[in-house]
Amino acid sequence: MPKDQLKNIFVVGLDDANLPTLQAVPDAASYRFHRLLTIEELQEGEVSVNHLLERARSVLDAHEGSIDAIVGYWDFPVSTLVPMLGKEYGTRTTSLESVVKCEHKYWSRLEQRKAVDAYPRFGRVDLDTDDPRPPDGVSFPMWLKPALAYSSELAFGVDDEAGFRAAVEEIRHGIGRVGRPFQTVLDLLELPEEMRGIGGEVCLAEEAMTGIQVAVEGYVYHGRPTVYGVLDSINYPDSPCFLRHQYPSTLPPEVLRSLHRISERTMRQIGFDSATFSIEYFYDPRTGDVSLLEINPRHSQSHAELFQYVDGAPNHSRMISLALDRDPALPSGQGEYAMAAKWYYRWFADGTVHEIPSPERIAAIEREIPGVRIDVVPQEGQKLSTVSQQDSYSYEVAHIFTGGDDESDLRRKFDRAVAALGLTFG
């Protein structure tokens, strides 16, 4: 296709790991993908939203040709830059307000409360007082977390007053890194009365949820919310850390219907449109209760291979279709495998990583084990505690994607891949 007929898709934070998946979407031959800012610019150190906007504008203004879509699949600041730049350059996105309603954990809870009853008891924690206390009506065990953070950074599960106070001190120390730039985005919005004076550096406490963790992927097209996939999230034993995401979900049909219904009501309440979303839930099989954990105003890039393995197209395809105002619906079950999983190979103590295989050796492992793709997270000789965006409980060493016939097949492939990597820790 001639270059002047290609659609120019600008991807905020386009990374090498996701480029092959983007290039696997339907109609990829008619698209040109352009990197708009690097992951390092977007996520390392304290973020300046205004500086990032200037950098992005310089790239877009220098582009010769059409700007057909501006998209992204990362959290803040990418999630907010997409609608801000979309408004400036006339590309189709959801509104900035709808994104912030999802990402600001306290505001998100207020919106959920208007639409559904599938949420835990919650409240704000006063970080400025000398003697912070749990909010009235919120009982232990509970989670403390900032209004916004990267991944599970500064999220703490606490069981008693001592744990509560220790978590508050950690959050006080680190909340500004993302909270201050988030405030610059809040300042652009006309906030409702219930959000006046809340700000971007607020700490939320909510009662711990139990059960099976589930991720719901969907989109809103022309005002109509649609769920296209539900994934089971399985943790390491006795740990809040993910072992794997598995698609499709094995939950009963009536639970899946409930997840669809709650997700669609919530996104309609928030006013989300023309974009993908991902919502995390807990399902308690003992009570049948479904509880909403958090809403992400973008699809999960970490699930892209899973949809490609099972449905025949990565979930990136829906993001692109929506940005081009095309119907994002796709058939399911058209992929090579019946099931797929993203595994998190973790280390639960600090250490230094050694004997990381070369890219050539990793490619050979992927060829030796069909339906496997591997991304090693740290670099050779890197201390795990220096790797960015780790949670408070463990260190991600590698992401291993597997497609297979059933759960046993997925696990066999994961175990073979871990053994083949041969990583050591000193």
Tab-separated table of C-alpha atoms in Angstrom:
chain	number	residue	atom	x	y	z
A	1	MET	CA	0.000	0.000	0.000
A	2	PRO	CA	1.385	3.479	-0.841
A	3	LYS	CA	2.649	5.373	2.220
A	4	ASP	CA	0.191	8.221	1.708
A	5	GLN	CA	-2.697	5.762	2.084
A	6	LEU	CA	-1.478	4.221	5.352
A	7	LYS	CA	-3.125	5.201	8.621
A	8	ASN	CA	-0.590	6.816	10.966
A	9	ILE	CA	-1.051	5.418	14.473
A	10	PHE	CA	0.927	7.210	17.205
A	11	VAL	CA	1.464	4.969	20.225
A	12	VAL	CA	2.341	6.755	23.463
A	13	GLY	CA	5.051	4.638	25.093
A	14	LEU	CA	5.444	2.182	22.220
A	15	ASP	CA	7.888	-0.472	23.444
A	16	ASP	CA	9.785	-3.189	21.619
A	17	ALA	CA	7.877	-5.974	23.413
A	18	ASN	CA	4.510	-4.770	22.095
A	19	LEU	CA	5.539	-3.823	18.563
A	20	PRO	CA	5.262	-7.408	17.197
A	21	THR	CA	1.803	-7.743	18.764
A	22	LEU	CA	0.654	-4.467	17.243
A	23	GLN	CA	1.934	-5.664	13.892
A	24	ALA	CA	-0.193	-8.829	14.308
A	25	VAL	CA	-3.535	-6.990	14.471
A	26	PRO	CA	-5.983	-7.372	11.578
A	27	ASP	CA	-5.288	-4.832	8.784
A	28	ALA	CA	-1.810	-4.131	10.216
A	29	ALA	CA	-0.486	-3.768	6.653
A	30	SER	CA	-2.570	-0.597	6.314
A	31	TYR	CA	-1.096	1.020	9.455
A	32	ARG	CA	2.159	2.785	10.278
A	33	PHE	CA	3.028	2.715	13.967
A	34	HIS	CA	4.996	5.638	15.398
A	35	ARG	CA	6.597	5.807	18.849
A	36	LEU	CA	5.426	8.847	20.818
A	37	LEU	CA	7.671	9.139	23.896
A	38	THR	CA	9.675	6.300	25.439
A	39	ILE	CA	8.837	4.211	28.489
A	40	GLU	CA	11.831	5.730	30.293
A	41	GLU	CA	10.557	9.272	29.677
A	42	LEU	CA	7.084	8.326	30.840
A	43	GLN	CA	7.706	6.289	33.957
A	44	GLU	CA	11.117	6.962	35.490
A	45	GLY	CA	11.714	9.637	38.112
A	46	GLU	CA	9.093	12.266	38.886
A	47	VAL	CA	6.849	12.826	35.903
A	48	SER	CA	6.124	16.283	34.478
A	49	VAL	CA	2.909	16.125	32.473
A	50	ASN	CA	3.552	19.517	30.876
A	51	HIS	CA	7.060	18.522	29.825
A	52	LEU	CA	5.759	15.270	28.323
A	53	LEU	CA	3.071	17.169	26.427
A	54	GLU	CA	5.712	19.483	24.973
A	55	ARG	CA	7.849	16.545	23.883
A	56	ALA	CA	4.863	14.810	22.305
A	57	ARG	CA	3.739	17.961	20.497
A	58	SER	CA	7.206	18.392	19.014
A	59	VAL	CA	7.004	14.901	17.495
A	60	LEU	CA	3.453	15.314	16.216
A	61	ASP	CA	4.068	18.804	14.808
A	62	ALA	CA	7.143	17.575	12.935
A	63	HIS	CA	5.238	14.688	11.362
A	64	GLU	CA	4.609	15.051	7.647
A	65	GLY	CA	1.301	13.431	6.881
A	66	SER	CA	-1.958	12.645	8.639
A	67	ILE	CA	-2.323	11.966	12.365
A	68	ASP	CA	-5.060	9.350	12.300
A	69	ALA	CA	-4.951	7.991	15.844
A	70	ILE	CA	-3.212	8.557	19.178
A	71	VAL	CA	-3.393	5.512	21.443
A	72	GLY	CA	-1.753	3.988	24.515
A	73	TYR	CA	-1.929	0.893	26.700
A	74	TRP	CA	-0.096	2.044	29.841
A	75	ASP	CA	-1.356	3.672	33.042
A	76	PHE	CA	-0.716	7.277	34.073
A	77	PRO	CA	0.673	9.411	32.559
A	78	VAL	CA	0.002	7.627	29.230
A	79	SER	CA	-3.703	7.157	29.994
A	80	THR	CA	-4.175	10.912	30.503
A	81	LEU	CA	-1.861	12.050	27.709
A	82	VAL	CA	-3.944	10.145	25.129
A	83	PRO	CA	-7.176	12.171	25.622
A	84	MET	CA	-5.260	15.429	26.123
A	85	LEU	CA	-3.350	15.007	22.858
A	86	GLY	CA	-6.432	13.582	21.130
A	87	LYS	CA	-8.363	16.755	21.910
A	88	GLU	CA	-5.548	18.925	20.553
A	89	TYR	CA	-4.970	16.947	17.365
A	90	GLY	CA	-8.541	15.933	16.593
A	91	THR	CA	-8.233	12.189	17.109
A	92	ARG	CA	-10.924	10.021	18.670
A	93	THR	CA	-10.523	9.209	22.389
A	94	THR	CA	-12.574	9.046	25.542
A	95	SER	CA	-12.702	12.199	27.666
A	96	LEU	CA	-9.972	13.173	30.124
A	97	GLU	CA	-12.569	13.327	32.902
A	98	SER	CA	-13.677	9.729	32.301
A	99	VAL	CA	-10.061	8.547	32.471
A	100	VAL	CA	-9.421	10.360	35.743
A	101	LYS	CA	-12.675	8.997	37.201
A	102	CYS	CA	-11.236	5.530	36.622
A	103	GLU	CA	-7.676	6.192	37.794
A	104	HIS	CA	-8.299	8.287	40.906
A	105	LYS	CA	-9.096	5.436	43.269
A	106	TYR	CA	-11.252	7.522	45.606
A	107	TRP	CA	-13.232	9.239	42.829
A	108	SER	CA	-13.634	5.876	41.140
A	109	ARG	CA	-15.205	4.414	44.300
A	110	LEU	CA	-17.640	7.352	44.495
A	111	GLU	CA	-18.722	6.700	40.890
A	112	GLN	CA	-19.036	2.950	41.448
A	113	ARG	CA	-21.283	3.609	44.444
A	114	LYS	CA	-23.740	5.432	42.149
A	115	ALA	CA	-24.084	2.481	39.765
A	116	VAL	CA	-23.514	-0.826	41.570
A	117	ASP	CA	-23.111	-2.363	45.023
A	118	ALA	CA	-20.083	-4.524	44.189
A	119	TYR	CA	-17.372	-2.684	46.145
A	120	PRO	CA	-15.778	-2.870	49.623
A	121	ARG	CA	-16.184	-0.402	52.484
A	122	PHE	CA	-13.699	2.408	51.912
A	123	GLY	CA	-12.601	5.850	53.110
A	124	ARG	CA	-9.801	8.390	53.062
A	125	VAL	CA	-6.806	8.391	55.401
A	126	ASP	CA	-5.560	11.745	56.713
A	127	LEU	CA	-1.834	11.776	55.950
A	128	ASP	CA	-1.323	15.211	57.529
A	129	THR	CA	-2.309	14.346	61.078
A	130	ASP	CA	0.262	13.248	63.661
A	131	ASP	CA	-1.925	10.281	64.595
A	132	PRO	CA	-3.523	8.827	61.437
A	133	ARG	CA	-6.402	6.418	61.966
A	134	PRO	CA	-8.366	4.011	59.787
A	135	PRO	CA	-11.542	5.603	58.373
A	136	ASP	CA	-14.757	5.068	60.311
A	137	GLY	CA	-16.511	1.858	59.298
A	138	VAL	CA	-13.445	0.316	57.607
A	139	SER	CA	-12.142	-2.753	59.455
A	140	PHE	CA	-8.949	-4.812	59.397
A	141	PRO	CA	-7.669	-6.495	57.311
A	142	MET	CA	-7.529	-3.601	54.870
A	143	TRP	CA	-5.485	-2.212	51.999
A	144	LEU	CA	-3.877	1.212	51.995
A	145	LYS	CA	-3.010	2.760	48.638
A	146	PRO	CA	-2.507	6.197	47.082
A	147	ALA	CA	-5.174	7.662	44.809
A	148	LEU	CA	-2.808	6.796	41.967
A	149	ALA	CA	0.368	4.720	41.733
A	150	TYR	CA	2.304	2.653	39.206
A	151	SER	CA	1.392	-1.038	39.298
A	152	SER	CA	1.075	-2.042	42.990
A	153	GLU	CA	3.689	0.470	44.129
A	154	LEU	CA	2.869	1.820	47.625
A	155	ALA	CA	-0.074	-0.566	48.057
A	156	PHE	CA	0.020	-2.299	51.444
A	157	GLY	CA	-2.153	-4.970	52.975
A	158	VAL	CA	-2.363	-4.366	56.749
A	159	ASP	CA	-3.855	-6.462	59.548
A	160	ASP	CA	-3.515	-4.199	62.593
A	161	GLU	CA	-2.727	-0.709	63.868
A	162	ALA	CA	1.043	-1.249	63.774
A	163	GLY	CA	0.928	-2.323	60.142
A	164	PHE	CA	-1.388	0.606	59.388
A	165	ARG	CA	1.043	3.161	60.837
A	166	ALA	CA	4.045	1.638	59.032
A	167	ALA	CA	2.169	1.694	55.712
A	168	VAL	CA	1.109	5.314	56.231
A	169	GLU	CA	4.750	6.326	56.717
A	170	GLU	CA	5.782	4.565	53.490
A	171	ILE	CA	2.959	6.192	51.557
A	172	ARG	CA	3.697	9.642	53.001
A	173	HIS	CA	7.280	9.326	51.830
A	174	GLY	CA	6.515	8.221	48.269
A	175	ILE	CA	3.060	9.527	47.352
A	176	GLY	CA	4.297	12.749	45.751
A	177	ARG	CA	6.205	11.102	42.906
A	178	VAL	CA	2.983	10.345	41.046
A	179	GLY	CA	0.558	12.410	43.134
A	180	ARG	CA	2.075	15.788	42.252
A	181	PRO	CA	1.928	15.314	38.460
A	182	PHE	CA	-1.526	13.754	38.832
A	183	GLN	CA	-2.613	16.975	40.547
A	184	THR	CA	-1.686	18.970	37.435
A	185	VAL	CA	-4.201	16.850	35.513
A	186	LEU	CA	-6.912	17.234	38.174
A	187	ASP	CA	-6.436	21.002	37.959
A	188	LEU	CA	-7.625	20.876	34.336
A	189	LEU	CA	-11.029	19.455	35.315
A	190	GLU	CA	-14.189	20.992	36.741
A	191	LEU	CA	-14.488	18.731	39.769
A	192	PRO	CA	-17.828	17.865	41.394
A	193	GLU	CA	-18.518	19.025	44.936
A	194	GLU	CA	-17.705	15.579	46.366
A	195	MET	CA	-14.169	15.844	44.968
A	196	ARG	CA	-13.391	19.444	45.935
A	197	GLY	CA	-10.186	19.637	47.949
A	198	ILE	CA	-9.421	15.909	47.644
A	199	GLY	CA	-6.425	16.281	45.324
A	200	GLY	CA	-3.971	13.835	43.809
A	201	GLU	CA	-2.037	12.991	46.985
A	202	VAL	CA	-4.843	11.319	48.892
A	203	CYS	CA	-4.560	7.906	50.551
A	204	LEU	CA	-7.427	5.424	50.351
A	205	ALA	CA	-8.189	2.639	52.812
A	206	GLU	CA	-10.559	-0.170	51.872
A	207	GLU	CA	-11.447	-3.473	53.437
A	208	ALA	CA	-9.623	-6.466	52.002
A	209	MET	CA	-11.535	-8.577	49.505
A	210	THR	CA	-11.251	-12.340	49.287
A	211	GLY	CA	-11.798	-14.995	46.685
A	212	ILE	CA	-10.721	-15.585	43.115
A	213	GLN	CA	-9.253	-12.588	41.325
A	214	VAL	CA	-10.640	-11.926	37.852
A	215	ALA	CA	-9.861	-9.419	35.080
A	216	VAL	CA	-12.571	-8.195	32.705
A	217	GLU	CA	-11.572	-6.680	29.346
A	218	GLY	CA	-14.004	-4.566	27.368
A	219	TYR	CA	-14.626	-1.425	25.346
A	220	VAL	CA	-17.233	1.263	24.804
A	221	TYR	CA	-18.211	1.990	21.194
A	222	HIS	CA	-20.697	4.770	20.425
A	223	GLY	CA	-21.833	4.760	24.062
A	224	ARG	CA	-22.408	1.011	24.272
A	225	PRO	CA	-20.180	-0.954	26.718
A	226	THR	CA	-19.159	-4.461	25.650
A	227	VAL	CA	-17.133	-7.094	27.529
A	228	TYR	CA	-15.064	-9.268	25.188
A	229	GLY	CA	-13.024	-11.347	27.609
A	230	VAL	CA	-12.738	-12.500	31.235
A	231	LEU	CA	-9.450	-13.825	32.630
A	232	ASP	CA	-8.672	-15.651	35.868
A	233	SER	CA	-5.851	-14.132	37.926
A	234	ILE	CA	-4.117	-16.778	40.031
A	235	ASN	CA	-1.753	-15.753	42.841
A	236	TYR	CA	1.285	-17.479	44.283
A	237	PRO	CA	0.222	-19.557	47.335
A	238	ASP	CA	-0.241	-17.395	50.464
A	239	SER	CA	0.746	-14.277	48.551
A	240	PRO	CA	-1.040	-11.251	47.010
A	241	CYS	CA	1.312	-11.471	43.983
A	242	PHE	CA	0.147	-12.769	40.610
A	243	LEU	CA	1.440	-16.145	39.456
A	244	ARG	CA	-0.468	-16.011	36.165
A	245	HIS	CA	-3.353	-14.519	34.215
A	246	GLN	CA	-5.279	-17.225	32.359
A	247	TYR	CA	-7.713	-16.882	29.460
A	248	PRO	CA	-10.513	-17.750	29.084
A	249	SER	CA	-11.925	-17.755	32.607
A	250	THR	CA	-13.142	-21.022	34.090
A	251	LEU	CA	-15.788	-19.347	36.306
A	252	PRO	CA	-19.458	-20.471	36.103
A	253	PRO	CA	-21.623	-18.803	33.412
A	254	GLU	CA	-23.817	-17.000	35.961
A	255	VAL	CA	-20.725	-15.353	37.501
A	256	LEU	CA	-19.505	-14.285	34.082
A	257	ARG	CA	-22.905	-12.727	33.364
A	258	SER	CA	-22.697	-10.798	36.649
A	259	LEU	CA	-19.215	-9.520	35.771
A	260	HIS	CA	-20.464	-8.381	32.366
A	261	ARG	CA	-23.433	-6.573	33.901
A	262	ILE	CA	-21.473	-4.787	36.657
A	263	SER	CA	-18.736	-3.720	34.221
A	264	GLU	CA	-21.176	-2.310	31.688
A	265	ARG	CA	-23.163	-0.376	34.309
A	266	THR	CA	-20.013	1.076	35.845
A	267	MET	CA	-18.455	2.259	32.584
A	268	ARG	CA	-21.757	3.802	31.506
A	269	GLN	CA	-21.894	5.698	34.818
A	270	ILE	CA	-18.345	6.981	34.344
A	271	GLY	CA	-19.127	8.266	30.840
A	272	PHE	CA	-16.367	6.285	29.187
A	273	ASP	CA	-16.497	6.020	25.371
A	274	SER	CA	-14.422	5.195	22.267
A	275	ALA	CA	-11.788	3.280	24.230
A	276	THR	CA	-10.906	-0.033	25.862
A	277	PHE	CA	-10.977	-0.761	29.589
A	278	SER	CA	-9.828	-3.445	32.017
A	279	ILE	CA	-11.509	-4.016	35.399
A	280	GLU	CA	-10.199	-6.237	38.195
A	281	TYR	CA	-12.581	-8.076	40.515
A	282	PHE	CA	-12.724	-10.609	43.327
A	283	TYR	CA	-15.272	-13.426	43.188
A	284	ASP	CA	-15.934	-15.268	46.463
A	285	PRO	CA	-17.209	-18.787	45.612
A	286	ARG	CA	-18.418	-19.305	49.192
A	287	THR	CA	-20.850	-16.375	49.131
A	288	GLY	CA	-21.230	-15.776	45.398
A	289	ASP	CA	-20.283	-12.113	45.930
A	290	VAL	CA	-18.457	-10.113	43.255
A	291	SER	CA	-16.367	-7.112	44.394
A	292	LEU	CA	-14.742	-4.558	42.098
A	293	LEU	CA	-11.074	-3.954	42.870
A	294	GLU	CA	-10.054	-1.270	40.364
A	295	ILE	CA	-10.771	0.132	36.911
A	296	ASN	CA	-8.046	0.698	34.328
A	297	PRO	CA	-9.015	3.094	31.503
A	298	ARG	CA	-7.130	1.048	28.920
A	299	HIS	CA	-6.907	-2.598	27.921
A	300	SER	CA	-4.118	-4.659	29.431
A	301	GLN	CA	-1.112	-4.865	27.133
A	302	SER	CA	0.060	-7.817	29.218
A	303	HIS	CA	-2.937	-9.823	27.937
A	304	ALA	CA	-2.277	-9.153	24.257
A	305	GLU	CA	-0.577	-12.483	23.549
A	306	LEU	CA	-3.297	-14.376	25.397
A	307	PHE	CA	-6.011	-13.051	23.120
A	308	GLN	CA	-3.791	-13.708	20.118
A	309	TYR	CA	-3.182	-17.321	21.212
A	310	VAL	CA	-6.895	-18.050	21.837
A	311	ASP	CA	-8.890	-15.661	19.629
A	312	GLY	CA	-6.441	-15.147	16.782
A	313	ALA	CA	-5.938	-11.389	17.313
A	314	PRO	CA	-4.316	-9.381	20.145
A	315	ASN	CA	-6.527	-7.037	22.164
A	316	HIS	CA	-4.522	-4.113	20.726
A	317	SER	CA	-6.723	-4.472	17.650
A	318	ARG	CA	-9.788	-3.167	19.485
A	319	MET	CA	-7.875	-0.125	20.770
A	320	ILE	CA	-6.876	0.767	17.208
A	321	SER	CA	-10.341	0.189	15.748
A	322	LEU	CA	-11.933	2.448	18.360
A	323	ALA	CA	-9.375	5.193	17.734
A	324	LEU	CA	-10.257	5.037	14.028
A	325	ASP	CA	-14.014	4.996	14.816
A	326	ARG	CA	-14.429	1.466	13.504
A	327	ASP	CA	-16.517	-1.297	15.093
A	328	PRO	CA	-14.007	-3.216	17.251
A	329	ALA	CA	-15.996	-6.464	17.417
A	330	LEU	CA	-14.014	-9.621	16.547
A	331	PRO	CA	-14.879	-13.336	16.575
A	332	SER	CA	-13.584	-15.407	19.503
A	333	GLY	CA	-11.889	-18.803	19.510
A	334	GLN	CA	-10.088	-18.331	16.203
A	335	GLY	CA	-6.579	-18.802	17.633
A	336	GLU	CA	-4.175	-21.728	17.680
A	337	TYR	CA	-4.731	-22.716	21.334
A	338	ALA	CA	-7.693	-23.443	23.598
A	339	MET	CA	-6.163	-21.633	26.594
A	340	ALA	CA	-3.357	-19.183	27.282
A	341	ALA	CA	-1.575	-17.692	30.276
A	342	LYS	CA	0.845	-14.957	31.213
A	343	TRP	CA	3.101	-16.222	34.003
A	344	TYR	CA	5.049	-14.022	36.425
A	345	TYR	CA	8.318	-15.676	37.336
A	346	ARG	CA	9.105	-13.949	40.647
A	347	TRP	CA	11.829	-13.869	43.280
A	348	PHE	CA	10.713	-13.132	46.825
A	349	ALA	CA	13.977	-11.732	48.188
A	350	ASP	CA	16.393	-9.112	46.945
A	351	GLY	CA	19.366	-10.340	44.991
A	352	THR	CA	21.466	-9.888	41.883
A	353	VAL	CA	20.512	-11.671	38.658
A	354	HIS	CA	23.137	-13.679	36.779
A	355	GLU	CA	23.354	-15.814	33.641
A	356	ILE	CA	20.552	-14.082	31.728
A	357	PRO	CA	20.398	-15.798	28.322
A	358	SER	CA	21.187	-13.818	25.192
A	359	PRO	CA	18.339	-12.748	22.872
A	360	GLU	CA	19.453	-15.510	20.517
A	361	ARG	CA	19.191	-18.137	23.283
A	362	ILE	CA	15.736	-16.859	24.326
A	363	ALA	CA	14.582	-17.086	20.714
A	364	ALA	CA	15.870	-20.661	20.604
A	365	ILE	CA	13.921	-21.552	23.775
A	366	GLU	CA	10.777	-20.105	22.204
A	367	ARG	CA	11.321	-22.286	19.138
A	368	GLU	CA	11.979	-25.381	21.268
A	369	ILE	CA	8.726	-24.925	23.232
A	370	PRO	CA	5.857	-24.106	20.830
A	371	GLY	CA	3.391	-21.551	22.171
A	372	VAL	CA	5.916	-19.805	24.448
A	373	ARG	CA	7.210	-16.232	24.507
A	374	ILE	CA	9.635	-14.891	27.133
A	375	ASP	CA	10.457	-11.374	28.365
A	376	VAL	CA	13.207	-11.178	30.993
A	377	VAL	CA	12.680	-8.112	33.215
A	378	PRO	CA	16.079	-7.289	34.846
A	379	GLN	CA	19.419	-6.908	33.105
A	380	GLU	CA	22.480	-9.063	33.691
A	381	GLY	CA	23.983	-8.301	37.104
A	382	GLN	CA	21.135	-5.987	38.121
A	383	LYS	CA	20.012	-5.898	41.733
A	384	LEU	CA	16.313	-6.744	41.812
A	385	SER	CA	15.417	-3.871	44.145
A	386	THR	CA	16.660	-1.405	41.505
A	387	VAL	CA	14.232	-2.652	38.825
A	388	SER	CA	11.485	-0.073	38.327
A	389	GLN	CA	7.767	-0.637	38.973
A	390	GLN	CA	8.003	-3.611	41.310
A	391	ASP	CA	5.311	-4.263	43.892
A	392	SER	CA	5.864	-4.173	47.646
A	393	TYR	CA	6.182	-7.937	48.108
A	394	SER	CA	8.244	-9.501	45.329
A	395	TYR	CA	10.407	-8.915	42.260
A	396	GLU	CA	9.351	-9.832	38.725
A	397	VAL	CA	12.150	-11.733	37.007
A	398	ALA	CA	10.474	-12.778	33.746
A	399	HIS	CA	7.113	-12.762	32.004
A	400	ILE	CA	6.418	-16.059	30.264
A	401	PHE	CA	3.478	-16.356	27.864
A	402	THR	CA	2.140	-19.835	27.107
A	403	GLY	CA	-0.582	-21.199	24.837
A	404	GLY	CA	-1.807	-24.760	25.274
A	405	ASP	CA	-4.583	-27.330	25.247
A	406	ASP	CA	-5.444	-27.057	28.943
A	407	GLU	CA	-4.104	-25.857	32.312
A	408	SER	CA	-1.700	-28.796	32.630
A	409	ASP	CA	-0.223	-28.013	29.232
A	410	LEU	CA	0.229	-24.345	30.215
A	411	ARG	CA	2.047	-25.319	33.415
A	412	ARG	CA	4.323	-27.831	31.683
A	413	LYS	CA	5.413	-25.173	29.214
A	414	PHE	CA	6.016	-22.640	31.992
A	415	ASP	CA	8.131	-25.092	33.993
A	416	ARG	CA	10.178	-25.995	30.895
A	417	ALA	CA	10.755	-22.313	30.115
A	418	VAL	CA	11.917	-21.492	33.677
A	419	ALA	CA	14.326	-24.430	33.615
A	420	ALA	CA	15.633	-23.456	30.199
A	421	LEU	CA	16.263	-19.855	31.273
A	422	GLY	CA	18.607	-21.079	34.023
A	423	LEU	CA	18.694	-17.764	35.902
A	424	THR	CA	20.720	-17.583	39.120
A	425	PHE	CA	20.554	-15.092	41.978
A	426	GLY	CA	23.379	-13.942	44.175
